[in-house]
Amino acid sequence: MPRCPLCGTPLVERHRLLLAGVGAAAILAAIGMFAISMIWLDALGLWVGSAGLFLVLWATLGRGFWCRTCKRIPSGAG
């Protein structure tokens, strides 16, 4: 089990395929919200798209690891 480079706590591993799939679905939903082009849907689409991008990056760059103590995604996990 990998450990956090900052605090040494064992890292929690999330399912990478699930993170990437939900992130991609959120990005596609955001694109659909921008297609409707109403001001409140555009704002919601921006938020949903940002969350989707975060999940995709967590699955790829963060490799699905999470530190419960630091509440962050360690960059050198694994």
XYZ file of N, CA and C in Angstrom:
234
model
N 0.854 -1.178 0.000
C 0.000 0.000 0.000
C 0.896 1.236 0.000
N 0.716 2.130 -0.993
C 1.529 3.351 -1.032
C 1.185 4.284 0.122
N 2.134 5.108 0.478
C 1.956 6.057 1.577
C 2.050 7.487 1.047
N 1.431 8.392 1.772
C 1.444 9.808 1.419
C 2.862 10.356 1.587
N 3.383 11.073 0.586
C 4.732 11.625 0.718
C 4.819 12.754 1.743
N 3.691 13.359 2.129
C 3.710 14.466 3.077
C 3.586 14.015 4.527
N 2.625 13.119 4.800
C 2.373 12.751 6.198
C 2.662 11.282 6.510
N 2.853 10.448 5.508
C 3.173 9.043 5.735
C 1.978 8.136 5.980
N 0.770 8.666 5.895
C -0.444 7.881 6.086
C -0.684 6.990 4.867
N -1.170 5.763 5.051
C -1.517 4.936 3.886
C -2.592 5.615 3.035
N -2.416 5.548 1.730
C -3.349 6.194 0.813
C -4.544 5.294 0.534
N -5.687 5.922 0.344
C -6.907 5.226 -0.051
C -6.937 5.214 -1.570
N -7.248 4.063 -2.169
C -7.295 3.965 -3.622
C -8.737 3.907 -4.100
N -9.079 4.795 -5.018
C -10.394 4.807 -5.656
C -10.282 4.104 -7.002
N -11.387 3.597 -7.485
C -11.410 2.873 -8.755
C -11.204 3.862 -9.894
N -10.101 3.724 -10.612
C -9.719 4.693 -11.638
C -10.686 4.728 -12.816
N -11.173 3.584 -13.240
C -12.096 3.542 -14.376
C -13.416 4.236 -14.025
N -13.879 4.048 -12.808
C -15.111 4.710 -12.367
C -14.917 6.221 -12.292
N -13.783 6.665 -11.755
C -13.501 8.104 -11.691
C -13.471 8.715 -13.083
N -12.779 8.055 -14.001
C -12.668 8.576 -15.360
C -14.023 8.552 -16.076
N -14.804 7.507 -15.868
C -16.113 7.408 -16.514
C -17.085 8.469 -16.034
N -17.141 8.681 -14.738
C -18.030 9.716 -14.194
C -17.550 11.100 -14.618
N -16.240 11.297 -14.647
C -15.703 12.576 -15.103
C -16.032 12.851 -16.555
N -15.884 11.848 -17.405
C -16.213 12.015 -18.822
C -17.706 12.275 -19.010
N -18.541 11.591 -18.243
C -19.985 11.824 -18.330
C -20.339 13.239 -17.886
N -19.661 13.747 -16.871
C -19.917 15.114 -16.419
C -19.490 16.129 -17.468
N -18.380 15.876 -18.132
C -17.926 16.786 -19.187
C -18.913 16.780 -20.351
N -19.412 15.594 -20.719
C -20.415 15.519 -21.796
C -21.718 16.206 -21.398
N -22.112 16.080 -20.135
C -23.314 16.766 -19.658
C -23.119 18.281 -19.705
N -21.922 18.736 -19.378
C -21.643 20.177 -19.433
C -21.711 20.689 -20.866
N -21.212 19.911 -21.809
C -21.294 20.306 -23.212
C -22.756 20.405 -23.646
N -23.574 19.460 -23.175
C -25.004 19.513 -23.478
C -25.682 20.725 -22.869
N -25.233 21.136 -21.676
C -25.813 22.325 -21.042
C -25.449 23.591 -21.810
N -24.237 23.643 -22.354
C -23.846 24.807 -23.142
C -24.612 24.861 -24.466
N -25.043 23.711 -24.988
C -25.790 23.691 -26.246
C -27.160 24.347 -26.091
N -27.750 24.247 -24.899
C -29.062 24.856 -24.662
C -28.936 26.374 -24.556
N -27.826 26.856 -24.005
C -27.459 28.266 -23.949
C -28.462 29.134 -23.187
N -28.729 28.743 -21.961
C -29.452 29.605 -21.022
C -28.447 29.979 -19.944
N -28.524 31.185 -19.422
C -27.469 31.707 -18.550
C -27.258 30.831 -17.309
N -28.316 30.347 -16.685
C -28.125 29.541 -15.473
C -27.641 28.138 -15.813
N -28.018 27.629 -17.001
C -27.484 26.333 -17.426
C -26.018 26.431 -17.823
N -25.632 27.582 -18.372
C -24.217 27.775 -18.689
C -23.375 27.811 -17.419
N -23.873 28.477 -16.389
C -23.143 28.534 -15.114
C -23.058 27.146 -14.484
N -24.140 26.414 -14.506
C -24.135 25.052 -13.968
C -23.239 24.151 -14.812
N -23.257 24.334 -16.112
C -22.402 23.553 -16.999
C -20.926 23.809 -16.748
N -20.578 25.035 -16.434
C -19.193 25.357 -16.108
C -18.757 24.638 -14.840
N -19.629 24.614 -13.844
C -19.315 23.934 -12.581
C -19.221 22.422 -12.788
N -20.167 21.843 -13.494
C -20.168 20.393 -13.742
C -18.973 19.988 -14.605
N -18.653 20.794 -15.593
C -17.497 20.510 -16.437
C -16.187 20.571 -15.658
N -16.078 21.528 -14.736
C -14.876 21.625 -13.904
C -14.745 20.415 -12.992
N -15.850 19.987 -12.406
C -15.816 18.796 -11.553
C -15.455 17.553 -12.366
N -15.973 17.456 -13.573
C -15.639 16.328 -14.440
C -14.174 16.314 -14.826
N -13.635 17.485 -15.129
C -12.212 17.585 -15.455
C -11.354 17.186 -14.255
N -11.759 17.598 -13.054
C -11.046 17.210 -11.843
C -11.038 15.695 -11.678
N -12.172 15.047 -11.890
C -12.242 13.597 -11.735
C -11.377 12.872 -12.764
N -11.381 13.353 -13.995
C -10.551 12.733 -15.029
C -9.068 12.902 -14.698
N -8.677 14.081 -14.237
C -7.281 14.306 -13.862
C -6.885 13.484 -12.641
N -7.791 13.327 -11.692
C -7.522 12.500 -10.516
C -7.299 11.051 -10.931
N -8.087 10.577 -11.884
C -7.944 9.187 -12.336
C -6.651 8.981 -13.117
N -6.210 9.989 -13.853
C -5.022 9.812 -14.689
C -3.745 10.236 -13.970
N -3.662 11.476 -13.556
C -2.432 11.974 -12.929
C -2.288 11.519 -11.478
N -3.390 11.509 -10.739
C -3.348 11.101 -9.337
C -3.438 9.602 -9.139
N -3.682 8.868 -10.230
C -3.803 7.407 -10.223
C -4.838 6.889 -9.219
N -5.819 7.707 -8.880
C -6.920 7.280 -8.026
C -6.610 7.251 -6.545
N -5.462 7.786 -6.129
C -5.106 7.760 -4.710
C -5.568 9.024 -4.004
N -5.841 8.898 -2.689
C -6.344 9.995 -1.867
C -5.799 9.837 -0.462
N -5.332 10.914 0.139
C -4.855 10.890 1.522
C -5.959 11.431 2.420
N -6.418 10.618 3.351
C -7.487 11.049 4.253
C -7.003 12.058 5.282
N -5.738 12.013 5.625
C -5.211 12.931 6.630
C -4.978 14.320 6.040
N -4.293 14.389 4.912
C -3.979 15.670 4.272
C -5.163 16.234 3.477
N -6.109 15.384 3.115
C -7.248 15.757 2.270
C -6.792 16.277 0.909
N -5.847 15.531 0.326
C -5.333 15.932 -0.978
C -4.929 14.714 -1.801
N -4.706 14.988 -3.075
C -4.242 13.944 -3.999
C -2.729 14.091 -4.090
N -1.978 13.098 -3.608
C -0.529 13.216 -3.692
C -0.040 13.084 -5.130
N 0.917 13.906 -5.494
C 1.402 13.902 -6.874
C 2.310 12.722 -7.161
N 3.053 12.246 -6.181
C 3.971 11.152 -6.407
C 3.450 9.818 -5.895
N 2.145 9.598 -5.974
C 1.540 8.376 -5.446
C 1.922 7.172 -6.287
N 2.046 6.054 -5.627
C 2.280 4.809 -6.339
C 3.691 4.444 -6.294
